[in-house]
Coordinates of C-alpha atoms in Angstrom, one line a residue:
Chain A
X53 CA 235.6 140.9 -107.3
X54 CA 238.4 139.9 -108.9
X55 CA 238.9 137.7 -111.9
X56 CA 240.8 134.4 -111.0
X57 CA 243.8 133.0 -111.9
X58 CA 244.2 130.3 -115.0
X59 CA 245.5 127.4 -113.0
X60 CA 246.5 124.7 -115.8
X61 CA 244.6 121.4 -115.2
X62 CA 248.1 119.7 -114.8
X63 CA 249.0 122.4 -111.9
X64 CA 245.6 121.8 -110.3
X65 CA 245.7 117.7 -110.0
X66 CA 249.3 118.0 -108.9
X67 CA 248.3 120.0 -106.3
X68 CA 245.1 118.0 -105.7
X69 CA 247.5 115.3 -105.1
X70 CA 250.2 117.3 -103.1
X71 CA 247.6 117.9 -100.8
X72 CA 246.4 114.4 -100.5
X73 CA 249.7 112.5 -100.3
X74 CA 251.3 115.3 -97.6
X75 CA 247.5 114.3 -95.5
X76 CA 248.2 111.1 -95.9
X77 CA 251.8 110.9 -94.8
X78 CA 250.6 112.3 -91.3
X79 CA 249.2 109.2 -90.5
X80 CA 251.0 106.6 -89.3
X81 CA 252.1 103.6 -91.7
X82 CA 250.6 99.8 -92.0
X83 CA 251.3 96.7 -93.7
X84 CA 249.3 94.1 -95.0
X85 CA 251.0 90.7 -95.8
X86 CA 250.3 87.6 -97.3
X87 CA 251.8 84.1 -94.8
X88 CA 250.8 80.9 -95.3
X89 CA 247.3 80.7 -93.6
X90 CA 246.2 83.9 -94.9
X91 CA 246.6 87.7 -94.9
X92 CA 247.8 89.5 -92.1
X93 CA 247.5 93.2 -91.2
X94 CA 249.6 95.1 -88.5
X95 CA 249.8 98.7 -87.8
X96 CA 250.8 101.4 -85.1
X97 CA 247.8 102.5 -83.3
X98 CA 247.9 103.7 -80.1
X99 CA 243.8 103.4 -79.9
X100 CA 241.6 100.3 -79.3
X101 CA 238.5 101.7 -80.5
X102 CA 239.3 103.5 -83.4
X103 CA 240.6 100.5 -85.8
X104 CA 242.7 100.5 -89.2
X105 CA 241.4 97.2 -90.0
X106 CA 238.1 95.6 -90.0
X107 CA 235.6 93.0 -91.2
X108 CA 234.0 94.2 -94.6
X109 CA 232.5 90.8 -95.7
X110 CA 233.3 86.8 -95.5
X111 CA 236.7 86.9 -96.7
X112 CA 237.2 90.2 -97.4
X113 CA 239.2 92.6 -94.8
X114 CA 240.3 96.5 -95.1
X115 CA 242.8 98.7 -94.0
X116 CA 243.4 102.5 -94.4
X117 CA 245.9 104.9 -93.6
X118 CA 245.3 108.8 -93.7
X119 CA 242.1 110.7 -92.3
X120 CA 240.1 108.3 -89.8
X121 CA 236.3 110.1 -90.7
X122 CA 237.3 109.9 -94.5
X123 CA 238.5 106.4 -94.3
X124 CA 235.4 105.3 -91.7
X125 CA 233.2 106.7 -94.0
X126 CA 234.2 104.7 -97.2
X127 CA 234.6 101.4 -95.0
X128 CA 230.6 101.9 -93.6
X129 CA 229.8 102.4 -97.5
X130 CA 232.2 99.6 -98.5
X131 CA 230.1 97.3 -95.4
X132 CA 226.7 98.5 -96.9
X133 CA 228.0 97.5 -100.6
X134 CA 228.7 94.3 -99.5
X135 CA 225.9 93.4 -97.4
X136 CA 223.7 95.0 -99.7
X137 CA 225.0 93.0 -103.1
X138 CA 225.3 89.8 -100.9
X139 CA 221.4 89.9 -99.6
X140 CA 220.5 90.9 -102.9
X141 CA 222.2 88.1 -105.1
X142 CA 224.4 85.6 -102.6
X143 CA 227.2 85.9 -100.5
X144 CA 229.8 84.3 -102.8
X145 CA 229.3 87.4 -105.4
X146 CA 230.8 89.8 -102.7
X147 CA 234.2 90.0 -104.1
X148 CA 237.3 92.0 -103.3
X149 CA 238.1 93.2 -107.1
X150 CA 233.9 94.1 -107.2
X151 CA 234.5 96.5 -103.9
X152 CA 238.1 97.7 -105.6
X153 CA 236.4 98.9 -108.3
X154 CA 233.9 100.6 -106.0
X155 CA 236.5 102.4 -104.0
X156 CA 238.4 103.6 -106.9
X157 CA 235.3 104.7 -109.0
X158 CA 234.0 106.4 -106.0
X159 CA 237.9 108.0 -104.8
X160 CA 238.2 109.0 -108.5
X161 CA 235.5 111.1 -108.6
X162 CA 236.2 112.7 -105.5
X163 CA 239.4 113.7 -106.6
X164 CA 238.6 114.8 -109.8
X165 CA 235.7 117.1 -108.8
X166 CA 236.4 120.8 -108.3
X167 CA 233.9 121.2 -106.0
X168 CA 235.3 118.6 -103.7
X169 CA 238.5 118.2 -101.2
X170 CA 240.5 115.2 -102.3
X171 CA 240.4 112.3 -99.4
X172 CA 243.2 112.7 -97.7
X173 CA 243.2 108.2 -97.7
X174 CA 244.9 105.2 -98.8
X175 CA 243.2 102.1 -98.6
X176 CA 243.6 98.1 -99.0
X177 CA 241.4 96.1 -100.1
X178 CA 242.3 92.3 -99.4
X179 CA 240.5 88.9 -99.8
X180 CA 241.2 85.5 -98.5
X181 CA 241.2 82.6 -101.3
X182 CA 241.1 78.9 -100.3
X183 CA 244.9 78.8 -101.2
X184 CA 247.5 81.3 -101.5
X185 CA 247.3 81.6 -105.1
X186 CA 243.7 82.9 -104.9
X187 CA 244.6 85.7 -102.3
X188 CA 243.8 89.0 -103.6
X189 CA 245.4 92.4 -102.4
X190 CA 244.6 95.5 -103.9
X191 CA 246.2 99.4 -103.0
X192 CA 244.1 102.3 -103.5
X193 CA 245.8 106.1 -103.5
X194 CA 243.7 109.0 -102.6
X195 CA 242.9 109.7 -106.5
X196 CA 241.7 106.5 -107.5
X197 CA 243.9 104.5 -109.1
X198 CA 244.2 100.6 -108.3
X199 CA 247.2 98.9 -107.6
X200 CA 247.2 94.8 -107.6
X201 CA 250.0 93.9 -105.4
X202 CA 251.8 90.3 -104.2
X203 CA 253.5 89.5 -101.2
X204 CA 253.5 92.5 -99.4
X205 CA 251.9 96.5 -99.0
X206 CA 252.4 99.4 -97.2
X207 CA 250.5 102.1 -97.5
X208 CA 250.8 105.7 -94.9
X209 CA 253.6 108.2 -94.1
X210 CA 256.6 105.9 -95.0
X211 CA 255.2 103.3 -97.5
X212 CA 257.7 103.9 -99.8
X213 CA 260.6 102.9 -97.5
X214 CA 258.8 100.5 -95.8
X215 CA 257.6 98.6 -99.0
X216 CA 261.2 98.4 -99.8
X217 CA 262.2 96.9 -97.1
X218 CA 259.2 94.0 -97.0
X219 CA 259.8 93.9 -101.3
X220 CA 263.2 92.5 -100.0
X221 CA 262.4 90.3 -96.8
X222 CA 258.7 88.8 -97.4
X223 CA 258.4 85.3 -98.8
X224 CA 255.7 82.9 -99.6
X225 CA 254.8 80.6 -97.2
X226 CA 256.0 82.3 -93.9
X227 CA 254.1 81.7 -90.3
X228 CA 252.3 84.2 -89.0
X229 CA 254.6 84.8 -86.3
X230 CA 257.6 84.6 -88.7
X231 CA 255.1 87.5 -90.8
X232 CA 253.5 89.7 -88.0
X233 CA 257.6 89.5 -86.9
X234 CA 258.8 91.5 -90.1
X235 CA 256.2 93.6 -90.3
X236 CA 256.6 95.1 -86.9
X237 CA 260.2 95.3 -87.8
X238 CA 259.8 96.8 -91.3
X239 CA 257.2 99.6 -89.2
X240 CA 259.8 100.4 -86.3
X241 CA 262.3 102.1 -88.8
X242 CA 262.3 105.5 -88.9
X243 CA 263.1 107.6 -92.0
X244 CA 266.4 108.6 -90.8
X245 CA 266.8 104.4 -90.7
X246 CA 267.0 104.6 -87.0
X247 CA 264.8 101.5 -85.1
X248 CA 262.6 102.1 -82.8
X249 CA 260.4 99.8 -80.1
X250 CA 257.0 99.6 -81.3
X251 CA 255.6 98.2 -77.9
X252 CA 252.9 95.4 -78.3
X253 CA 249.9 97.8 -76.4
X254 CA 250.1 99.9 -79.2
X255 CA 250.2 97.7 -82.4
X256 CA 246.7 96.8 -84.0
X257 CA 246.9 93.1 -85.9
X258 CA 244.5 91.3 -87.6
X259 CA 244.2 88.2 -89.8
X260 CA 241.9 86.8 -92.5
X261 CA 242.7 83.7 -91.7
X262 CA 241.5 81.0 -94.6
X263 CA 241.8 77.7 -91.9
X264 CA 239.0 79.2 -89.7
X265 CA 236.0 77.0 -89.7
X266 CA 233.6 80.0 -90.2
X267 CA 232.4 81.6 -93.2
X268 CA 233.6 84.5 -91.7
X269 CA 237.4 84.4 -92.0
X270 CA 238.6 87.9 -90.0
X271 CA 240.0 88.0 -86.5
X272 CA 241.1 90.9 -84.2
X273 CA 244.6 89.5 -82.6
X274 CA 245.2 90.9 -78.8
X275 CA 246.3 90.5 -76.0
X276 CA 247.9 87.1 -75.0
X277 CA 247.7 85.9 -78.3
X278 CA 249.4 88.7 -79.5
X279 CA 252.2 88.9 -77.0
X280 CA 252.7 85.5 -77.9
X281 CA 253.1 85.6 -81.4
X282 CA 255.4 88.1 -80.5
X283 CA 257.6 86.7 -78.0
X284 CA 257.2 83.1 -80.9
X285 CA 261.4 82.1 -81.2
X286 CA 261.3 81.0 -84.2
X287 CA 264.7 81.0 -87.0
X288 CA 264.9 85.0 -85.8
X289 CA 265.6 86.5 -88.8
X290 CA 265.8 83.4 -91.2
X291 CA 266.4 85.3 -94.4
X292 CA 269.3 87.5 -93.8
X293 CA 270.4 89.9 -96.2
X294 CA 271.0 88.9 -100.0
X295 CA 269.6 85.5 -99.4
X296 CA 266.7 84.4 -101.2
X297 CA 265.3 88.2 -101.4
X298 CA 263.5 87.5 -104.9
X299 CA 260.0 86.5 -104.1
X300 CA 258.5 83.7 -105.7
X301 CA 255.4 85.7 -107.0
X302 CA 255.3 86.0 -110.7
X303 CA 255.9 89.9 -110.9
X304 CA 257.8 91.6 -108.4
X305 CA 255.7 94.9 -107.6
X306 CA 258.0 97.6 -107.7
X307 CA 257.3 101.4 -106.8
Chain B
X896 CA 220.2 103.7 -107.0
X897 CA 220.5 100.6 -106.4
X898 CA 221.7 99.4 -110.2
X899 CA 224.7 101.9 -109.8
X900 CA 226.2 99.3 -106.8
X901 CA 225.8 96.5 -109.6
X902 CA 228.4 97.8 -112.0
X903 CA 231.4 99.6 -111.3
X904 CA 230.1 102.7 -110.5
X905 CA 230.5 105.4 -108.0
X906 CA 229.1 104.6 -104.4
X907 CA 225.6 106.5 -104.7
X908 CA 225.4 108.8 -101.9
X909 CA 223.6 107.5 -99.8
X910 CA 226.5 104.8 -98.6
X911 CA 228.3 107.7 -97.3
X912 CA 225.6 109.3 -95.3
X913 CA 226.3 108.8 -91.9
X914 CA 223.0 107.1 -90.4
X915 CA 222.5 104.2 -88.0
X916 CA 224.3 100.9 -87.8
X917 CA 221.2 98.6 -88.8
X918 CA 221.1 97.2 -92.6
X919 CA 217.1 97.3 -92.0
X920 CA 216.9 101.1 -92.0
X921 CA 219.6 101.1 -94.3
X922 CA 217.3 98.8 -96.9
X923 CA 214.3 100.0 -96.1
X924 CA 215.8 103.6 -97.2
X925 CA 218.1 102.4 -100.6
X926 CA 215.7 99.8 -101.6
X927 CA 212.5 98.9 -99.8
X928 CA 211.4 96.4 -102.1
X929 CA 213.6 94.1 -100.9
X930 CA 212.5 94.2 -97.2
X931 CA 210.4 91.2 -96.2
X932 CA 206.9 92.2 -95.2
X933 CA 206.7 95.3 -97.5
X934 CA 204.4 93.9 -99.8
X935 CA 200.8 94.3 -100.3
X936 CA 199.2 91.6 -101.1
X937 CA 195.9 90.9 -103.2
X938 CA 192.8 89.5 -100.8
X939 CA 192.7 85.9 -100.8
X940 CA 190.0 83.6 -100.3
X941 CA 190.6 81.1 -97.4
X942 CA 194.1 80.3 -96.6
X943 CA 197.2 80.0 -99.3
X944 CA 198.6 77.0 -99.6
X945 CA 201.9 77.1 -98.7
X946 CA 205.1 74.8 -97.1
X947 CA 204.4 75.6 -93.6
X948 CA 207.3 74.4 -90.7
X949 CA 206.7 73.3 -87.7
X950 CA 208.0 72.7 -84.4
X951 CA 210.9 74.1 -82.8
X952 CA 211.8 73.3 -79.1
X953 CA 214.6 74.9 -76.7
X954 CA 216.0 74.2 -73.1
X955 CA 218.3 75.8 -70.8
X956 CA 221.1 74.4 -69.0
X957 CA 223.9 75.5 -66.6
X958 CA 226.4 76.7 -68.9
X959 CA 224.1 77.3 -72.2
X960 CA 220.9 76.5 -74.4
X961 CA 219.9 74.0 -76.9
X962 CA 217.6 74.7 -79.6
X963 CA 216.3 72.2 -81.6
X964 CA 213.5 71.7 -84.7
X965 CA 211.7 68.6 -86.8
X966 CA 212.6 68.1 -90.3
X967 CA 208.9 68.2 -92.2
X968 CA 207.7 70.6 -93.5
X969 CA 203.7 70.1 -94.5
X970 CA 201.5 71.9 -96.9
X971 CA 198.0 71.4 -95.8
X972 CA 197.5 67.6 -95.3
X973 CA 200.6 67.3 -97.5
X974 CA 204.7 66.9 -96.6
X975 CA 206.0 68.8 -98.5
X976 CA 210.0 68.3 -97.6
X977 CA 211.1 66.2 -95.3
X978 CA 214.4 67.0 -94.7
X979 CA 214.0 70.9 -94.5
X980 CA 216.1 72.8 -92.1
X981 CA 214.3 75.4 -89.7
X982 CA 217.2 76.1 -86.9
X983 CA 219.7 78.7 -87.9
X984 CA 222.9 80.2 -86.4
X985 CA 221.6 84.0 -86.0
X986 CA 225.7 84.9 -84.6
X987 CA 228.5 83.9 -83.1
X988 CA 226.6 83.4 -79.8
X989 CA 222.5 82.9 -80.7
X990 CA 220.4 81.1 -82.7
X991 CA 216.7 81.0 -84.1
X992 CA 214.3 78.6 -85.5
X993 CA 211.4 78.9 -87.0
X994 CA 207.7 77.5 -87.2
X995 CA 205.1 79.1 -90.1
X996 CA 205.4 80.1 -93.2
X997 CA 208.6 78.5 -94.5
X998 CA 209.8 81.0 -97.4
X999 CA 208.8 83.8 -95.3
X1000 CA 210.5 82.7 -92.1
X1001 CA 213.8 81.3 -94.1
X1002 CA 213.6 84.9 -95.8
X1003 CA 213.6 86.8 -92.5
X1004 CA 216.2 84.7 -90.8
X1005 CA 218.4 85.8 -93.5
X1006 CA 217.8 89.3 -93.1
X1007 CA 217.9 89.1 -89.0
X1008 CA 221.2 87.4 -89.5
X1009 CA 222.7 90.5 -91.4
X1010 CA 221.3 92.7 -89.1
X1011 CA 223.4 91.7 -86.4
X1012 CA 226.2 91.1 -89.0
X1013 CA 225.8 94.5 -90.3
X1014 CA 225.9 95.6 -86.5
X1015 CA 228.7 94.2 -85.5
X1016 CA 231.0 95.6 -89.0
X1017 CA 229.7 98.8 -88.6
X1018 CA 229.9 99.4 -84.5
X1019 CA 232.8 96.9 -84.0
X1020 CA 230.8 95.3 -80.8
X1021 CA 228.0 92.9 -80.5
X1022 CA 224.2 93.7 -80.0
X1023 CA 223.3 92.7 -76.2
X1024 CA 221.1 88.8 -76.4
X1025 CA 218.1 91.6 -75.3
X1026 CA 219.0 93.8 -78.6
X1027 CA 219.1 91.2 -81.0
X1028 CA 215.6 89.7 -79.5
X1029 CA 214.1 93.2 -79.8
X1030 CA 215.4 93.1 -83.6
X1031 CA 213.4 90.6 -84.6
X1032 CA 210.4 91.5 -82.4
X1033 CA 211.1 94.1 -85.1
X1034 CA 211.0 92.1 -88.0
X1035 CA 208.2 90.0 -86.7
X1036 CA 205.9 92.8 -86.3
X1037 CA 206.7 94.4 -89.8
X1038 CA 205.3 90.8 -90.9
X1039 CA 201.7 91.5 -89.4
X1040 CA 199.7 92.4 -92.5
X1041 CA 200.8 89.1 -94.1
X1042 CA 200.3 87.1 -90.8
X1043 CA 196.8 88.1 -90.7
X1044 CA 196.1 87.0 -94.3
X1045 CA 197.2 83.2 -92.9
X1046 CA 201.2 83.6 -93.6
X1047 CA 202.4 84.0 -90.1
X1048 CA 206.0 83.5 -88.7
X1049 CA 206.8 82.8 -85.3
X1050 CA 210.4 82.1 -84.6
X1051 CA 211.9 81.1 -81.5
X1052 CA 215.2 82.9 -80.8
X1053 CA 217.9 81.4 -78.1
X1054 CA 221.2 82.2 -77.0
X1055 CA 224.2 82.9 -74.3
X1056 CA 223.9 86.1 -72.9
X1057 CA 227.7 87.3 -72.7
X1058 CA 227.0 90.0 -70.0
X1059 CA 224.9 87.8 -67.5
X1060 CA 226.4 84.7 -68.7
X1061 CA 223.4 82.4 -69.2
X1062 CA 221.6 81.2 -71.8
X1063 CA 217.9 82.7 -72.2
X1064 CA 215.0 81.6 -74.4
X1065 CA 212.9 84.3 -76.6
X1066 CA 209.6 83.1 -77.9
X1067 CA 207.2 85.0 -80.0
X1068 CA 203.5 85.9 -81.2
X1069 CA 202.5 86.7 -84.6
X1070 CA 202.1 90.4 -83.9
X1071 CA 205.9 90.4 -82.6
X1072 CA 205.2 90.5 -78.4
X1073 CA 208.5 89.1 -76.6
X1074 CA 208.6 86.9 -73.7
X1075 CA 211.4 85.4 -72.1
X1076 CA 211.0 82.0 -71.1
X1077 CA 212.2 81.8 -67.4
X1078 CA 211.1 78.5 -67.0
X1079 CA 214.4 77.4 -69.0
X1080 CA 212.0 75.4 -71.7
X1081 CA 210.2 76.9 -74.6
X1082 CA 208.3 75.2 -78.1
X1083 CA 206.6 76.9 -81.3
X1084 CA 204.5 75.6 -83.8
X1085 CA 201.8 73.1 -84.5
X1086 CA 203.4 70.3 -82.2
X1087 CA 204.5 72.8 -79.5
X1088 CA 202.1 72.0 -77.3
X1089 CA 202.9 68.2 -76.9
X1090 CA 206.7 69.5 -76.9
X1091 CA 206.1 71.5 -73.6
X1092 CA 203.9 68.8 -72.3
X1093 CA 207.0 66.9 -72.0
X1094 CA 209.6 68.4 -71.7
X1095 CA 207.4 69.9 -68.5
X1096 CA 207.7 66.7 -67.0
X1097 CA 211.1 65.8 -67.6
X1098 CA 213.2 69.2 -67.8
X1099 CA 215.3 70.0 -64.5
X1100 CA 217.1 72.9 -63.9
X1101 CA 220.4 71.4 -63.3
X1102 CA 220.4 69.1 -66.9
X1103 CA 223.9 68.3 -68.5
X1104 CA 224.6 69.8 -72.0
X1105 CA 224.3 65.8 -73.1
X1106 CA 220.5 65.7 -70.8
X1107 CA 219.4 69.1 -72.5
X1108 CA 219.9 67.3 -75.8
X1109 CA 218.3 64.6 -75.3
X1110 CA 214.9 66.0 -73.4
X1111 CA 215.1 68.1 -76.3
X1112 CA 215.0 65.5 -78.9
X1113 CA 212.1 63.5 -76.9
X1114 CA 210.3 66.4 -76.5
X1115 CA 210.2 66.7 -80.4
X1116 CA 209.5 62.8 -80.5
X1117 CA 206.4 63.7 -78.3
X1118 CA 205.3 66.4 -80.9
X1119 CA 205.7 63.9 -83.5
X1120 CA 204.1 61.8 -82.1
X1121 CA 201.1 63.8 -81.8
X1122 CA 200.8 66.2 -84.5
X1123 CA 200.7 65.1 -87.9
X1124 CA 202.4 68.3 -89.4
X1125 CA 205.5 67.5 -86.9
X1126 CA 208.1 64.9 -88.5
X1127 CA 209.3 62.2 -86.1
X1128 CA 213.1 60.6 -86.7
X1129 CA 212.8 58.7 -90.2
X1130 CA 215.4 55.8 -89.8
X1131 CA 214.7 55.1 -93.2
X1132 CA 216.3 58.1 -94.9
X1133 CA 218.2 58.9 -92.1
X1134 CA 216.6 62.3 -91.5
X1135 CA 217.1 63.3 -87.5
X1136 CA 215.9 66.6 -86.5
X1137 CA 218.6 69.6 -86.4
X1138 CA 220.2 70.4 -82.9
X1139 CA 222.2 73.1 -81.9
X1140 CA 223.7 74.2 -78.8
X1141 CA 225.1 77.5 -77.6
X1142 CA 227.2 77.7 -75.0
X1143 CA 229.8 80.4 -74.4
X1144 CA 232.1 78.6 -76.6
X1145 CA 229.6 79.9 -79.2
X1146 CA 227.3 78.2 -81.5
X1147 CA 227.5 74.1 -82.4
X1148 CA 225.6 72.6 -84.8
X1149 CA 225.9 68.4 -84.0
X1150 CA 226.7 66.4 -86.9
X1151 CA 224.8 64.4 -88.4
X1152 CA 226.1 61.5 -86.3
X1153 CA 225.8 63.2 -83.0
X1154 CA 222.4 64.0 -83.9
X1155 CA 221.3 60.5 -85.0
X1156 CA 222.9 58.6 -82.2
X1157 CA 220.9 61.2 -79.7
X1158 CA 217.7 59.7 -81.7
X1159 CA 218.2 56.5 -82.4
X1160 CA 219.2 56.1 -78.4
X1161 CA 215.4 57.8 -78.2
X1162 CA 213.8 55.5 -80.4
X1163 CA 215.6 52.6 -78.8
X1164 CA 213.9 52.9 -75.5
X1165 CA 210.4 53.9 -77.4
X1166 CA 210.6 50.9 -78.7
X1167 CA 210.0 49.0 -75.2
X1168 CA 208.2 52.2 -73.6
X1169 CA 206.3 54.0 -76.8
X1170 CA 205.2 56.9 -74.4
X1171 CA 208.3 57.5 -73.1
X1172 CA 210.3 57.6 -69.8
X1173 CA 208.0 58.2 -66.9
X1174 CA 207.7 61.2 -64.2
X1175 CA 206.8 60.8 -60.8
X1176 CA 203.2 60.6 -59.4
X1177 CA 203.6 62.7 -56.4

């Protein structure tokens, strides 16, 4: 046997991370999005079954980009959490910074370990407040970090780009159509800055929609209300270029 | 373990072990002790004095179910609430209510509830109306050692069937046997008797959603009537029983207001004919 290489612990977490990111970055992109009603998620997902987004608790929702049995497996554990903590205590202590700090904790370690693969994953975490002010996003990379973002998110293969493009576009207050609208557009650029049709079979939205009368504020949108939304003429593309880009939020997140 | 989830910790390992979608096998592995019915308890010398509810009624009609309850709740010869609420949405599309032991029963509704919550995250489809009755035939049976020392719960469970759409009636024994109520009526609890009494005479099979309600709320007037641990309407604090319909719109609760004008239109006619409306002789 022979003796191993020293592999400096900067070398080994940057390709920890090289690993993760390049997993990640197969998957295909999603956005999450604050409008006026609530938070909206919309991705590119050719299957009906296997979601991006679901229902973790009340008004909390999740979405994930990168490895589906990685991601699949954290969202069960992030259902259990909830359910767990909200039959132990009561359901208003289920909160989205509580499961954040799950998620990172339990990503962090992951990463770190020696013993383990890094989760090839990026996750959102994002709860529904009474107004827009109490709406709560947070962004979780593969190694465990927490990001608390406004506005707008994209996490997958071409967040980056993507983020840029919503960073510019997104402002408080828009209709869901107007919302689910950019979004679609901000995901049908490619990386050359090409467009491309994203048809409405193969997009996956959902809402957490704060007006609905349930405690439970998550909704699957499909089918004719979807294609609706969609075909919605509403001021097309009301903000064009340099007009009004600053958001209103009180720190523009910038990557 | 289960102090780890409480802080920021890591997820213990046991939240990322694949296993089945149900949050009872799921508690019963991470922390037992919070499972309902997993308790010994200490012999007891005649029965324990505890807030007991009581009856719960339920009809079937064209297009969905009603499921209604009283408001007292009674502690040996005592009331012990009077405005205590024993008919609970169980999802989007069923309901239960429950007659016994009241902290027990309120305690297992909120775990039967996250059961099919839990479900329904985790698989991302509904139980089937015969799943969900199986779960708490479940729950029910898990309660039997505490139902034999005098703290029995025996829920009635109601809802629209999405697959054969129709809405079916579950009741229950202590020791958790199922039946389904073909008859399109059903009553638990001390005043369930005089419940099914009536309604036997007045249900129909082809009742409006606004009929259901109301045979539903006479029937409960009957049990009142009769059964002392059974509260009637009180005008006097404004306390109607709790009604709740399922249709495949989902679950409604009526308002207060629908739910008093259904009984005060009941007590109106009492008031000329005290036993109620009349069925034919032949």
């Amino acid at each position: 046997m022979s003796t191993p290489f020293y592999v400096s612990p900067q070398q080994a977490m940057a390709d920890r991370a090289e690993y993760a990111r390049k997993g990640i970055a197969r998957g295909r992109s999603l956005v999450v999005m604050q409008y006026a009603d609530g938070i909206v998620f919309v991705g590119e997902n050719p299957s009906r079954a296997l979601h991006k987004f679901s229902e973790i608790y009340d008004r909390i929702g999740f979405a994930a980009a990168g490895k589906y049995n990685e991601y699949e497996n954290l969202r069960i554990g992030g259902v259990r959490y909830a359910d767990l903590r909200g039959y132990t205590y009561d359901r208003d202590d289920v909160t989205a910074r509580g499961l954040a700090n799950v998620y990172a904790q339990t990503l962090g370690t992951i990463f770190s370990s020696a013993g383990e693969k890094p989760y090839e994953v990026e996750l959102v975490v994002a709860e529904v407040g009474s107004s827009p002010e109490g709406d709560q996003i947070y962004r979780l990379p593969h190694d465990g970090s927490i990001v608390d973002e406004h506005g707008s998110v994209a996490v997958g293969g071409n967040a980056e780009q993507i983020s840029g493009f919503l960073d510019q576009r997104h402002r408080d207050g828009m209709s869901l159509a107007e919302a689910l609208k950019l979004a679609v557009q901000a995901l049908s650029r490619d990386t050359n800055g090409t467009e491309r049709e994203i048809p409405a079979e193969r997009l996956e939205v959902a809402v957490l929609d704060r007006t609905r009368p349930q405690s439970r504020k998550f909704k699957r949108i499909v089918g004719r209300q979807l294609a609706r939304l969609l075909a919605a003429q509403e001021p097309a593309t009301a903000p064009t270029d340099a007009a009004g880009d600053e958001s209103e939020g009180p720190e523009a997140p910038q990557e | 373990m289960e102090a780890n989830t409480r802080s920021t910790g890591r997820l213990p390992a046991a939240f990322l072990t694949p296993g089945s979608s149900s949050f009872m096998d799921f508690l019963s592995e991470q922390s037992p002790e919070l499972l309902p019915g997993r308790r010994t308890l200490p012999v007891v010398q005649g029965a324990i004095e505890v807030p007991h509810g009581t009856t719960i009624v339920a009809a079937s009609f064209p297009g969905g179910v009603v499921l209604a309850g009283d408001r007292r709740a009674t502690m040996g010869n005592m009331i012990a609430q009077r405005d205590i609420e024993k008919v609970f949405p169980a999802d989007e599309y069923s309901a239960v209510g429950i007659a016994g032991t009241a902290g027990l029963a309120v305690e297992m509704v909120k775990l039967f509830q996250l059961e099919l919550e839990h479900f329904e995250k985790v698989e991302g489809a509904q139980l089937s109306l015969e799943g969900k009755a199986n779960r708490l035939s479940t729950m029910i049976r898990g309660n039997l050692g505490m139902a034999m020392q005098g703290l029995a719960v025996v829920p009635l469970f109601a809802g629209w069937d999405v697959d054969r759409e129709k809405g079916r009636i579950f009741s229950y024994d202590v020791t958790g046997g199922r039946s389904e109520e073909h008859v399109g009526y059903a009553a638990t609890g001390s005043g369930s008797l005089f419940a099914r009494g009536s309604m036997k005479k007045l249900y129909r099979e082809d009742l409006t959603e606004q009929q259901a309600v109301t045979l539903v709320v006479q029937a409960l007037y009957d049990a009142a009537d009769d059964d002392s641990a059974t509260g009637g309407p009180d005008m006097a604090r404004r306390i109607f029983p709790i009604v709740t319909v399922i249709t495949e719109d989902g679950f409604r609760r009526l308002t207060d207001a629908e739910g008093a004008d259904v009984a005060r239109a009941v007590l109106e006619r009492r008031m000329e004919h005290p036993d109620g409306p009349r069925a034919e002789l032949l």
